[in-house]
Amino acid sequence: MDVNRNDMLSELASDAVLERGDFVMQATAQLARFLDRNRERIGVLGGLTLIDDEPDYLSIAPDCTFRVRTRYEDPDSGEWVSETEIVETASELIELYNPAEVFQAFAEAAREAAGLAAEPTATDDLLGTAGVPPEETFGLGVDDAYAGAADEWAAGQPVVADADDDESAALALYNLALDFQERSQANEARIIDQFEEAVARLSAQLGDLIIVDDDDERLILTVTGRFRAEVLPEEGDGRWRELTEPEDLVEFYDPTDVFGDLADTLAEAFPSLAPELAEEGVEGESADEGEEAEEAEEEGTADGEADEAREDGQRP
């Protein structure tokens, strides 16, 4: 009976751990998308103080890093000490704050900074704020829901201009290609950003990883989980360009290549991760050694034949 009970508790704990990890990943991705969409606004605003309730304090800087203040009692002096910690990633913040509280803090801080009243919550308050008399309201049916979804889908579709001749068709195609290039780079940037958020804790244990180190480029996964690169563009007049944001990275790197090169770097540093690659390397070296030995043997045979020919020519 006790054994079964312990098994059930163990399975319950394991399931809870998996669900927590899944929740943290989804919440991290959601917060990362929110920050990505509003990164420019936050930078222009110069950051925001989100929570300022003693002793709880949370703010976001213009570069979208967070400041968290902790307060604890010094065991030696007995005095309360406050410390401010920099939180660089969304995944770290999710470990400290409930995601719902973070978004609510953003909403309240933005409204307060704009001098607006508190957000209405009750139905009457919402209608009053909008200036709509209750008698003029109506319910939303299924058709309205489908219409809203259709409008949202249509808003995301590309605008294709009409073409009457070859030149106008080429122009429309040119603009469409640029539009989809921007969309593709935006999607790639989001992928890199999501990877950076997910890998933050692991990078803290491994330290900086040099992925590419060539004469004209250098790509590193830093200890904070962020990619940093330096490239020497052909049109840069010999000046190096530093890439610190996902949007900048995708101008020069394909995420598929970045992740593949990172995997290769880890496999080289830790051969146990991919033993088949290490075996291939050994086989390759053995093959090279065999070819070198065969070439040496052929050279030795040729030298021996040449010596015999010279000896034959010296005989009377």
PDB file of C-alpha atoms in Angstrom:
ATOM      1  CA  MET A   1       0.000   0.000   0.000  1.00  0.00           C
ATOM      2  CA  ASP A   2       2.805   2.412   0.904  1.00  0.00           C
ATOM      3  CA  VAL A   3       4.708   1.472  -2.258  1.00  0.00           C
ATOM      4  CA  ASN A   4       1.699   2.261  -4.448  1.00  0.00           C
ATOM      5  CA  ARG A   5       1.182   5.526  -2.619  1.00  0.00           C
ATOM      6  CA  ASN A   6       4.804   6.535  -3.131  1.00  0.00           C
ATOM      7  CA  ASP A   7       4.573   5.617  -6.826  1.00  0.00           C
ATOM      8  CA  MET A   8       1.477   7.754  -7.245  1.00  0.00           C
ATOM      9  CA  LEU A   9       3.139  10.670  -5.471  1.00  0.00           C
ATOM     10  CA  SER A  10       6.235  10.296  -7.636  1.00  0.00           C
ATOM     11  CA  GLU A  11       4.175  10.271 -10.841  1.00  0.00           C
ATOM     12  CA  LEU A  12       2.163  13.234  -9.615  1.00  0.00           C
ATOM     13  CA  ALA A  13       5.354  15.172  -8.897  1.00  0.00           C
ATOM     14  CA  SER A  14       6.847  14.281 -12.292  1.00  0.00           C
ATOM     15  CA  ASP A  15       3.681  15.335 -14.095  1.00  0.00           C
ATOM     16  CA  ALA A  16       3.604  18.611 -12.181  1.00  0.00           C
ATOM     17  CA  VAL A  17       7.224  19.321 -13.111  1.00  0.00           C
ATOM     18  CA  LEU A  18       6.472  18.709 -16.800  1.00  0.00           C
ATOM     19  CA  GLU A  19       3.397  20.936 -16.711  1.00  0.00           C
ATOM     20  CA  ARG A  20       5.342  23.675 -14.935  1.00  0.00           C
ATOM     21  CA  GLY A  21       8.078  23.529 -17.559  1.00  0.00           C
ATOM     22  CA  ASP A  22       5.522  23.707 -20.354  1.00  0.00           C
ATOM     23  CA  PHE A  23       3.792  26.652 -18.685  1.00  0.00           C
ATOM     24  CA  VAL A  24       7.074  28.522 -18.222  1.00  0.00           C
ATOM     25  CA  MET A  25       8.015  27.969 -21.877  1.00  0.00           C
ATOM     26  CA  GLN A  26       4.662  29.202 -23.164  1.00  0.00           C
ATOM     27  CA  ALA A  27       4.596  32.172 -20.795  1.00  0.00           C
ATOM     28  CA  THR A  28       8.165  33.067 -21.755  1.00  0.00           C
ATOM     29  CA  ALA A  29       7.339  32.942 -25.462  1.00  0.00           C
ATOM     30  CA  GLN A  30       4.238  35.094 -24.919  1.00  0.00           C
ATOM     31  CA  LEU A  31       6.134  37.728 -22.949  1.00  0.00           C
ATOM     32  CA  ALA A  32       8.975  37.679 -25.480  1.00  0.00           C
ATOM     33  CA  ARG A  33       6.522  38.336 -28.315  1.00  0.00           C
ATOM     34  CA  PHE A  34       4.968  41.199 -26.358  1.00  0.00           C
ATOM     35  CA  LEU A  35       8.377  42.785 -25.741  1.00  0.00           C
ATOM     36  CA  ASP A  36       9.361  42.302 -29.371  1.00  0.00           C
ATOM     37  CA  ARG A  37       6.237  44.076 -30.599  1.00  0.00           C
ATOM     38  CA  ASN A  38       6.698  46.978 -28.187  1.00  0.00           C
ATOM     39  CA  ARG A  39      10.496  47.220 -28.101  1.00  0.00           C
ATOM     40  CA  GLU A  40      10.573  50.456 -30.095  1.00  0.00           C
ATOM     41  CA  ARG A  41       7.816  52.069 -28.016  1.00  0.00           C
ATOM     42  CA  ILE A  42       9.551  51.185 -24.746  1.00  0.00           C
ATOM     43  CA  GLY A  43      12.820  52.609 -26.071  1.00  0.00           C
ATOM     44  CA  VAL A  44      11.183  55.893 -27.102  1.00  0.00           C
ATOM     45  CA  LEU A  45       9.416  56.175 -23.726  1.00  0.00           C
ATOM     46  CA  GLY A  46      12.713  55.675 -21.920  1.00  0.00           C
ATOM     47  CA  GLY A  47      11.416  52.660 -20.013  1.00  0.00           C
ATOM     48  CA  LEU A  48       8.618  52.330 -17.474  1.00  0.00           C
ATOM     49  CA  THR A  49       8.261  51.722 -13.760  1.00  0.00           C
ATOM     50  CA  LEU A  50       5.862  48.799 -13.628  1.00  0.00           C
ATOM     51  CA  ILE A  51       5.608  48.095  -9.890  1.00  0.00           C
ATOM     52  CA  ASP A  52       6.646  50.385  -7.054  1.00  0.00           C
ATOM     53  CA  ASP A  53       5.058  48.999  -3.906  1.00  0.00           C
ATOM     54  CA  GLU A  54       7.498  48.818  -1.011  1.00  0.00           C
ATOM     55  CA  PRO A  55       9.344  46.494  -0.943  1.00  0.00           C
ATOM     56  CA  ASP A  56       8.294  45.188  -4.387  1.00  0.00           C
ATOM     57  CA  TYR A  57       9.805  47.068  -7.332  1.00  0.00           C
ATOM     58  CA  LEU A  58       9.903  46.227 -11.030  1.00  0.00           C
ATOM     59  CA  SER A  59      10.850  48.432 -13.964  1.00  0.00           C
ATOM     60  CA  ILE A  60      11.828  47.988 -17.602  1.00  0.00           C
ATOM     61  CA  ALA A  61      14.733  49.893 -19.130  1.00  0.00           C
ATOM     62  CA  PRO A  62      14.820  51.317 -22.691  1.00  0.00           C
ATOM     63  CA  ASP A  63      16.769  48.245 -23.850  1.00  0.00           C
ATOM     64  CA  CYS A  64      13.946  46.000 -22.545  1.00  0.00           C
ATOM     65  CA  THR A  65      15.926  44.618 -19.620  1.00  0.00           C
ATOM     66  CA  PHE A  66      14.211  44.593 -16.247  1.00  0.00           C
ATOM     67  CA  ARG A  67      15.231  45.937 -12.845  1.00  0.00           C
ATOM     68  CA  VAL A  68      14.015  43.993  -9.816  1.00  0.00           C
ATOM     69  CA  ARG A  69      14.532  45.131  -6.239  1.00  0.00           C
ATOM     70  CA  THR A  70      14.804  42.561  -3.479  1.00  0.00           C
ATOM     71  CA  ARG A  71      14.677  43.290   0.240  1.00  0.00           C
ATOM     72  CA  TYR A  72      16.020  41.043   2.964  1.00  0.00           C
ATOM     73  CA  GLU A  73      17.154  41.203   6.571  1.00  0.00           C
ATOM     74  CA  ASP A  74      20.889  41.074   7.139  1.00  0.00           C
ATOM     75  CA  PRO A  75      21.461  38.232   9.644  1.00  0.00           C
ATOM     76  CA  ASP A  76      24.548  39.960  11.091  1.00  0.00           C
ATOM     77  CA  SER A  77      23.297  43.523  11.558  1.00  0.00           C
ATOM     78  CA  GLY A  78      19.590  42.804  11.731  1.00  0.00           C
ATOM     79  CA  GLU A  79      18.964  45.667   9.306  1.00  0.00           C
ATOM     80  CA  TRP A  80      16.883  45.463   6.146  1.00  0.00           C
ATOM     81  CA  VAL A  81      18.939  45.661   2.957  1.00  0.00           C
ATOM     82  CA  SER A  82      17.646  46.433  -0.535  1.00  0.00           C
ATOM     83  CA  GLU A  83      19.409  45.229  -3.668  1.00  0.00           C
ATOM     84  CA  THR A  84      18.581  45.878  -7.324  1.00  0.00           C
ATOM     85  CA  GLU A  85      19.104  43.048  -9.778  1.00  0.00           C
ATOM     86  CA  ILE A  86      19.173  43.253 -13.571  1.00  0.00           C
ATOM     87  CA  VAL A  87      16.986  40.655 -15.285  1.00  0.00           C
ATOM     88  CA  GLU A  88      17.947  40.359 -18.953  1.00  0.00           C
ATOM     89  CA  THR A  89      15.558  37.702 -20.270  1.00  0.00           C
ATOM     90  CA  ALA A  90      11.837  37.044 -20.208  1.00  0.00           C
ATOM     91  CA  SER A  91      12.443  33.516 -18.917  1.00  0.00           C
ATOM     92  CA  GLU A  92      14.187  34.879 -15.814  1.00  0.00           C
ATOM     93  CA  LEU A  93      11.352  37.319 -15.137  1.00  0.00           C
ATOM     94  CA  ILE A  94       8.719  34.574 -15.462  1.00  0.00           C
ATOM     95  CA  GLU A  95      10.494  32.740 -12.652  1.00  0.00           C
ATOM     96  CA  LEU A  96      10.016  35.771 -10.410  1.00  0.00           C
ATOM     97  CA  TYR A  97       6.584  37.104 -11.411  1.00  0.00           C
ATOM     98  CA  ASN A  98       3.260  35.700 -12.501  1.00  0.00           C
ATOM     99  CA  PRO A  99       2.871  36.545 -16.234  1.00  0.00           C
ATOM    100  CA  ALA A 100      -0.631  37.916 -15.632  1.00  0.00           C
ATOM    101  CA  GLU A 101       0.774  40.330 -13.038  1.00  0.00           C
ATOM    102  CA  VAL A 102       3.466  41.478 -15.462  1.00  0.00           C
ATOM    103  CA  PHE A 103       0.983  42.285 -18.245  1.00  0.00           C
ATOM    104  CA  GLN A 104      -1.361  43.991 -15.782  1.00  0.00           C
ATOM    105  CA  ALA A 105       1.563  46.062 -14.510  1.00  0.00           C
ATOM    106  CA  PHE A 106       2.355  47.126 -18.080  1.00  0.00           C
ATOM    107  CA  ALA A 107      -1.271  48.148 -18.646  1.00  0.00           C
ATOM    108  CA  GLU A 108      -1.528  50.151 -15.430  1.00  0.00           C
ATOM    109  CA  ALA A 109       1.887  51.793 -15.827  1.00  0.00           C
ATOM    110  CA  ALA A 110       1.123  52.857 -19.409  1.00  0.00           C
ATOM    111  CA  ARG A 111      -2.272  54.307 -18.498  1.00  0.00           C
ATOM    112  CA  GLU A 112      -0.833  56.124 -15.496  1.00  0.00           C
ATOM    113  CA  ALA A 113       2.044  57.562 -17.550  1.00  0.00           C
ATOM    114  CA  ALA A 114      -0.497  58.780 -20.125  1.00  0.00           C
ATOM    115  CA  GLY A 115      -2.601  60.438 -17.412  1.00  0.00           C
ATOM    116  CA  LEU A 116      -5.588  58.190 -18.094  1.00  0.00           C
ATOM    117  CA  ALA A 117      -8.067  56.938 -15.507  1.00  0.00           C
ATOM    118  CA  ALA A 118      -7.912  53.386 -14.224  1.00  0.00           C
ATOM    119  CA  GLU A 119      -9.080  50.801 -16.720  1.00  0.00           C
ATOM    120  CA  PRO A 120     -12.834  50.104 -16.353  1.00  0.00           C
ATOM    121  CA  THR A 121     -13.776  46.521 -15.638  1.00  0.00           C
ATOM    122  CA  ALA A 122     -17.557  46.333 -15.121  1.00  0.00           C
ATOM    123  CA  THR A 123     -19.919  46.390 -18.098  1.00  0.00           C
ATOM    124  CA  ASP A 124     -21.532  49.703 -17.153  1.00  0.00           C
ATOM    125  CA  ASP A 125     -18.122  51.318 -16.719  1.00  0.00           C
ATOM    126  CA  LEU A 126     -16.974  50.094 -20.108  1.00  0.00           C
ATOM    127  CA  LEU A 127     -20.081  51.415 -21.821  1.00  0.00           C
ATOM    128  CA  GLY A 128     -19.817  54.724 -20.038  1.00  0.00           C
ATOM    129  CA  THR A 129     -16.185  55.140 -21.025  1.00  0.00           C
ATOM    130  CA  ALA A 130     -17.052  54.403 -24.642  1.00  0.00           C
ATOM    131  CA  GLY A 131     -20.039  56.778 -24.561  1.00  0.00           C
ATOM    132  CA  VAL A 132     -22.481  54.054 -25.625  1.00  0.00           C
ATOM    133  CA  PRO A 133     -25.942  53.985 -23.962  1.00  0.00           C
ATOM    134  CA  PRO A 134     -26.890  50.477 -22.783  1.00  0.00           C
ATOM    135  CA  GLU A 135     -30.049  50.529 -24.943  1.00  0.00           C
ATOM    136  CA  GLU A 136     -27.931  50.855 -28.078  1.00  0.00           C
ATOM    137  CA  THR A 137     -25.887  47.743 -27.416  1.00  0.00           C
ATOM    138  CA  PHE A 138     -26.364  44.435 -29.177  1.00  0.00           C
ATOM    139  CA  GLY A 139     -25.076  40.902 -28.803  1.00  0.00           C
ATOM    140  CA  LEU A 140     -22.358  39.322 -30.920  1.00  0.00           C
ATOM    141  CA  GLY A 141     -23.521  36.227 -32.729  1.00  0.00           C
ATOM    142  CA  VAL A 142     -21.606  33.449 -34.461  1.00  0.00           C
ATOM    143  CA  ASP A 143     -21.659  35.332 -37.767  1.00  0.00           C
ATOM    144  CA  ASP A 144     -19.960  38.311 -36.111  1.00  0.00           C
ATOM    145  CA  ALA A 145     -17.239  36.053 -34.726  1.00  0.00           C
ATOM    146  CA  TYR A 146     -16.566  34.577 -38.166  1.00  0.00           C
ATOM    147  CA  ALA A 147     -16.568  38.043 -39.703  1.00  0.00           C
ATOM    148  CA  GLY A 148     -14.006  39.245 -37.181  1.00  0.00           C
ATOM    149  CA  ALA A 149     -11.770  36.250 -37.854  1.00  0.00           C
ATOM    150  CA  ALA A 150     -12.073  36.836 -41.598  1.00  0.00           C
ATOM    151  CA  ASP A 151     -11.159  40.507 -41.203  1.00  0.00           C
ATOM    152  CA  GLU A 152      -8.124  39.576 -39.098  1.00  0.00           C
ATOM    153  CA  TRP A 153      -7.000  37.034 -41.701  1.00  0.00           C
ATOM    154  CA  ALA A 154      -7.468  39.501 -44.543  1.00  0.00           C
ATOM    155  CA  ALA A 155      -5.447  42.162 -42.717  1.00  0.00           C
ATOM    156  CA  GLY A 156      -2.451  39.833 -42.696  1.00  0.00           C
ATOM    157  CA  GLN A 157      -2.528  39.086 -46.411  1.00  0.00           C
ATOM    158  CA  PRO A 158      -0.127  40.876 -48.786  1.00  0.00           C
ATOM    159  CA  VAL A 159      -1.404  43.639 -51.041  1.00  0.00           C
ATOM    160  CA  VAL A 160      -0.856  42.665 -54.682  1.00  0.00           C
ATOM    161  CA  ALA A 161      -1.048  45.586 -57.083  1.00  0.00           C
ATOM    162  CA  ASP A 162      -2.768  45.313 -60.465  1.00  0.00           C
ATOM    163  CA  ALA A 163      -0.572  45.061 -63.530  1.00  0.00           C
ATOM    164  CA  ASP A 164      -1.408  46.168 -67.077  1.00  0.00           C
ATOM    165  CA  ASP A 165       1.947  45.524 -68.762  1.00  0.00           C
ATOM    166  CA  ASP A 166       5.327  43.886 -68.221  1.00  0.00           C
ATOM    167  CA  GLU A 167       6.826  46.837 -66.368  1.00  0.00           C
ATOM    168  CA  SER A 168       3.917  47.229 -63.915  1.00  0.00           C
ATOM    169  CA  ALA A 169       3.907  43.461 -63.339  1.00  0.00           C
ATOM    170  CA  ALA A 170       7.642  43.545 -62.620  1.00  0.00           C
ATOM    171  CA  LEU A 171       7.152  46.459 -60.227  1.00  0.00           C
ATOM    172  CA  ALA A 172       4.345  44.664 -58.373  1.00  0.00           C
ATOM    173  CA  LEU A 173       6.438  41.503 -58.151  1.00  0.00           C
ATOM    174  CA  TYR A 174       9.441  43.534 -56.953  1.00  0.00           C
ATOM    175  CA  ASN A 175       7.427  45.134 -54.135  1.00  0.00           C
ATOM    176  CA  LEU A 176       5.928  41.775 -53.215  1.00  0.00           C
ATOM    177  CA  ALA A 177       9.384  40.189 -53.021  1.00  0.00           C
ATOM    178  CA  LEU A 178      10.596  42.935 -50.683  1.00  0.00           C
ATOM    179  CA  ASP A 179       7.452  42.576 -48.561  1.00  0.00           C
ATOM    180  CA  PHE A 180       7.974  38.842 -48.134  1.00  0.00           C
ATOM    181  CA  GLN A 181      11.676  39.358 -47.494  1.00  0.00           C
ATOM    182  CA  GLU A 182      10.743  41.573 -44.535  1.00  0.00           C
ATOM    183  CA  ARG A 183       8.200  39.001 -43.338  1.00  0.00           C
ATOM    184  CA  SER A 184      10.744  36.210 -43.618  1.00  0.00           C
ATOM    185  CA  GLN A 185      13.371  38.152 -41.689  1.00  0.00           C
ATOM    186  CA  ALA A 186      10.797  39.043 -39.013  1.00  0.00           C
ATOM    187  CA  ASN A 187       9.895  35.367 -38.599  1.00  0.00           C
ATOM    188  CA  GLU A 188      13.562  34.364 -38.459  1.00  0.00           C
ATOM    189  CA  ALA A 189      14.234  37.066 -35.870  1.00  0.00           C
ATOM    190  CA  ARG A 190      11.389  35.720 -33.721  1.00  0.00           C
ATOM    191  CA  ILE A 191      12.848  32.212 -33.922  1.00  0.00           C
ATOM    192  CA  ILE A 192      16.248  33.437 -32.761  1.00  0.00           C
ATOM    193  CA  ASP A 193      14.638  35.510 -30.014  1.00  0.00           C
ATOM    194  CA  GLN A 194      12.651  32.510 -28.765  1.00  0.00           C
ATOM    195  CA  PHE A 195      15.805  30.385 -28.773  1.00  0.00           C
ATOM    196  CA  GLU A 196      17.682  33.021 -26.775  1.00  0.00           C
ATOM    197  CA  GLU A 197      14.912  33.125 -24.186  1.00  0.00           C
ATOM    198  CA  ALA A 198      14.855  29.331 -23.864  1.00  0.00           C
ATOM    199  CA  VAL A 199      18.630  28.862 -23.617  1.00  0.00           C
ATOM    200  CA  ALA A 200      19.443  31.531 -21.017  1.00  0.00           C
ATOM    201  CA  ARG A 201      19.887  29.158 -18.063  1.00  0.00           C
ATOM    202  CA  LEU A 202      21.993  26.669 -20.001  1.00  0.00           C
ATOM    203  CA  SER A 203      24.344  29.332 -21.307  1.00  0.00           C
ATOM    204  CA  ALA A 204      24.933  30.552 -17.765  1.00  0.00           C
ATOM    205  CA  GLN A 205      26.548  27.194 -16.999  1.00  0.00           C
ATOM    206  CA  LEU A 206      28.564  26.876 -20.217  1.00  0.00           C
ATOM    207  CA  GLY A 207      29.811  30.447 -20.558  1.00  0.00           C
ATOM    208  CA  ASP A 208      30.554  32.144 -23.887  1.00  0.00           C
ATOM    209  CA  LEU A 209      30.621  29.769 -26.877  1.00  0.00           C
ATOM    210  CA  ILE A 210      32.537  30.853 -29.975  1.00  0.00           C
ATOM    211  CA  ILE A 211      30.565  29.496 -32.939  1.00  0.00           C
ATOM    212  CA  VAL A 212      32.357  31.195 -35.837  1.00  0.00           C
ATOM    213  CA  ASP A 213      35.748  32.929 -35.712  1.00  0.00           C
ATOM    214  CA  ASP A 214      36.962  33.922 -39.183  1.00  0.00           C
ATOM    215  CA  ASP A 215      38.837  36.864 -40.633  1.00  0.00           C
ATOM    216  CA  ASP A 216      35.643  38.653 -41.633  1.00  0.00           C
ATOM    217  CA  GLU A 217      33.130  37.445 -39.028  1.00  0.00           C
ATOM    218  CA  ARG A 218      32.785  36.272 -35.472  1.00  0.00           C
ATOM    219  CA  LEU A 219      29.641  34.757 -33.924  1.00  0.00           C
ATOM    220  CA  ILE A 220      29.278  34.028 -30.185  1.00  0.00           C
ATOM    221  CA  LEU A 221      26.535  32.670 -27.953  1.00  0.00           C
ATOM    222  CA  THR A 222      27.171  34.662 -24.792  1.00  0.00           C
ATOM    223  CA  VAL A 223      26.817  33.556 -21.195  1.00  0.00           C
ATOM    224  CA  THR A 224      23.483  35.402 -21.036  1.00  0.00           C
ATOM    225  CA  GLY A 225      22.039  33.296 -23.855  1.00  0.00           C
ATOM    226  CA  ARG A 226      22.183  36.084 -26.435  1.00  0.00           C
ATOM    227  CA  PHE A 227      23.851  35.838 -29.835  1.00  0.00           C
ATOM    228  CA  ARG A 228      26.475  38.476 -30.551  1.00  0.00           C
ATOM    229  CA  ALA A 229      28.260  38.846 -33.876  1.00  0.00           C
ATOM    230  CA  GLU A 230      30.790  41.069 -35.585  1.00  0.00           C
ATOM    231  CA  VAL A 231      30.948  41.089 -39.373  1.00  0.00           C
ATOM    232  CA  LEU A 232      32.967  42.909 -41.982  1.00  0.00           C
ATOM    233  CA  PRO A 233      30.432  43.824 -44.704  1.00  0.00           C
ATOM    234  CA  GLU A 234      31.696  44.106 -48.259  1.00  0.00           C
ATOM    235  CA  GLU A 235      30.141  47.556 -48.573  1.00  0.00           C
ATOM    236  CA  GLY A 236      31.314  48.672 -45.126  1.00  0.00           C
ATOM    237  CA  ASP A 237      34.562  50.342 -46.237  1.00  0.00           C
ATOM    238  CA  GLY A 238      36.562  48.062 -43.944  1.00  0.00           C
ATOM    239  CA  ARG A 239      34.538  48.942 -40.856  1.00  0.00           C
ATOM    240  CA  TRP A 240      33.266  46.186 -38.606  1.00  0.00           C
ATOM    241  CA  ARG A 241      29.564  46.038 -37.780  1.00  0.00           C
ATOM    242  CA  GLU A 242      28.338  44.705 -34.450  1.00  0.00           C
ATOM    243  CA  LEU A 243      25.140  42.644 -34.446  1.00  0.00           C
ATOM    244  CA  THR A 244      23.355  42.438 -31.093  1.00  0.00           C
ATOM    245  CA  GLU A 245      19.672  42.060 -31.975  1.00  0.00           C
ATOM    246  CA  PRO A 246      17.919  39.170 -33.756  1.00  0.00           C
ATOM    247  CA  GLU A 247      16.694  41.618 -36.405  1.00  0.00           C
ATOM    248  CA  ASP A 248      20.318  42.482 -37.218  1.00  0.00           C
ATOM    249  CA  LEU A 249      21.552  38.883 -37.137  1.00  0.00           C
ATOM    250  CA  VAL A 250      19.113  37.634 -39.776  1.00  0.00           C
ATOM    251  CA  GLU A 251      20.499  40.165 -42.250  1.00  0.00           C
ATOM    252  CA  PHE A 252      23.723  38.146 -42.374  1.00  0.00           C
ATOM    253  CA  TYR A 253      22.867  34.715 -40.954  1.00  0.00           C
ATOM    254  CA  ASP A 254      20.341  32.010 -41.711  1.00  0.00           C
ATOM    255  CA  PRO A 255      18.954  30.683 -38.389  1.00  0.00           C
ATOM    256  CA  THR A 256      19.269  27.119 -39.738  1.00  0.00           C
ATOM    257  CA  ASP A 257      23.008  27.632 -40.242  1.00  0.00           C
ATOM    258  CA  VAL A 258      23.371  29.335 -36.846  1.00  0.00           C
ATOM    259  CA  PHE A 259      21.747  26.474 -34.964  1.00  0.00           C
ATOM    260  CA  GLY A 260      23.635  23.875 -37.018  1.00  0.00           C
ATOM    261  CA  ASP A 261      27.001  25.563 -36.413  1.00  0.00           C
ATOM    262  CA  LEU A 262      26.176  25.840 -32.705  1.00  0.00           C
ATOM    263  CA  ALA A 263      25.427  22.106 -32.566  1.00  0.00           C
ATOM    264  CA  ASP A 264      28.745  21.370 -34.311  1.00  0.00           C
ATOM    265  CA  THR A 265      30.595  23.616 -31.853  1.00  0.00           C
ATOM    266  CA  LEU A 266      29.073  21.775 -28.891  1.00  0.00           C
ATOM    267  CA  ALA A 267      29.832  18.382 -30.451  1.00  0.00           C
ATOM    268  CA  GLU A 268      33.480  19.358 -30.874  1.00  0.00           C
ATOM    269  CA  ALA A 269      33.721  20.632 -27.300  1.00  0.00           C
ATOM    270  CA  PHE A 270      31.871  17.628 -25.858  1.00  0.00           C
ATOM    271  CA  PRO A 271      32.551  14.550 -28.069  1.00  0.00           C
ATOM    272  CA  SER A 272      30.197  12.430 -25.974  1.00  0.00           C
ATOM    273  CA  LEU A 273      27.231  14.418 -27.333  1.00  0.00           C
ATOM    274  CA  ALA A 274      27.670  13.008 -30.836  1.00  0.00           C
ATOM    275  CA  PRO A 275      29.942   9.931 -30.705  1.00  0.00           C
ATOM    276  CA  GLU A 276      29.150   9.070 -34.330  1.00  0.00           C
ATOM    277  CA  LEU A 277      30.810  12.322 -35.430  1.00  0.00           C
ATOM    278  CA  ALA A 278      33.897  11.525 -33.378  1.00  0.00           C
ATOM    279  CA  GLU A 279      34.066   8.056 -34.958  1.00  0.00           C
ATOM    280  CA  GLU A 280      33.766   9.561 -38.409  1.00  0.00           C
ATOM    281  CA  GLY A 281      36.623  11.901 -37.534  1.00  0.00           C
ATOM    282  CA  VAL A 282      38.807   8.986 -36.418  1.00  0.00           C
ATOM    283  CA  GLU A 283      37.938   6.999 -39.532  1.00  0.00           C
ATOM    284  CA  GLY A 284      38.763  10.014 -41.642  1.00  0.00           C
ATOM    285  CA  GLU A 285      42.146  10.361 -39.976  1.00  0.00           C
ATOM    286  CA  SER A 286      42.820   6.632 -40.417  1.00  0.00           C
ATOM    287  CA  ALA A 287      41.942   6.874 -44.078  1.00  0.00           C
ATOM    288  CA  ASP A 288      44.255   9.843 -44.519  1.00  0.00           C
ATOM    289  CA  GLU A 289      47.044   7.989 -42.744  1.00  0.00           C
ATOM    290  CA  GLY A 290      46.495   4.968 -45.021  1.00  0.00           C
ATOM    291  CA  GLU A 291      46.654   7.131 -48.119  1.00  0.00           C
ATOM    292  CA  GLU A 292      49.846   8.777 -46.879  1.00  0.00           C
ATOM    293  CA  ALA A 293      51.430   5.370 -46.191  1.00  0.00           C
ATOM    294  CA  GLU A 294      50.419   4.106 -49.645  1.00  0.00           C
ATOM    295  CA  GLU A 295      51.884   7.211 -51.296  1.00  0.00           C
ATOM    296  CA  ALA A 296      55.105   6.776 -49.319  1.00  0.00           C
ATOM    297  CA  GLU A 297      55.303   3.140 -50.365  1.00  0.00           C
ATOM    298  CA  GLU A 298      54.816   4.063 -54.026  1.00  0.00           C
ATOM    299  CA  GLU A 299      57.505   6.728 -53.767  1.00  0.00           C
ATOM    300  CA  GLY A 300      59.869   4.205 -52.163  1.00  0.00           C
ATOM    301  CA  THR A 301      59.259   1.706 -54.947  1.00  0.00           C
ATOM    302  CA  ALA A 302      59.878   4.338 -57.593  1.00  0.00           C
ATOM    303  CA  ASP A 303      63.132   5.405 -55.896  1.00  0.00           C
ATOM    304  CA  GLY A 304      64.283   1.788 -55.727  1.00  0.00           C
ATOM    305  CA  GLU A 305      63.634   1.219 -59.426  1.00  0.00           C
ATOM    306  CA  ALA A 306      65.548   4.396 -60.257  1.00  0.00           C
ATOM    307  CA  ASP A 307      68.542   3.224 -58.174  1.00  0.00           C
ATOM    308  CA  GLU A 308      68.568  -0.133 -59.943  1.00  0.00           C
ATOM    309  CA  ALA A 309      68.490   1.595 -63.318  1.00  0.00           C
ATOM    310  CA  ARG A 310      71.475   3.757 -62.376  1.00  0.00           C
ATOM    311  CA  GLU A 311      73.409   0.727 -61.173  1.00  0.00           C
ATOM    312  CA  ASP A 312      72.705  -1.075 -64.426  1.00  0.00           C
ATOM    313  CA  GLY A 313      73.996   1.884 -66.392  1.00  0.00           C
ATOM    314  CA  GLN A 314      77.313   1.920 -64.491  1.00  0.00           C
ATOM    315  CA  ARG A 315      78.164  -1.706 -65.218  1.00  0.00           C
ATOM    316  CA  PRO A 316      80.871  -2.329 -67.936  1.00  0.00           C
TER     317      PRO A 316
END
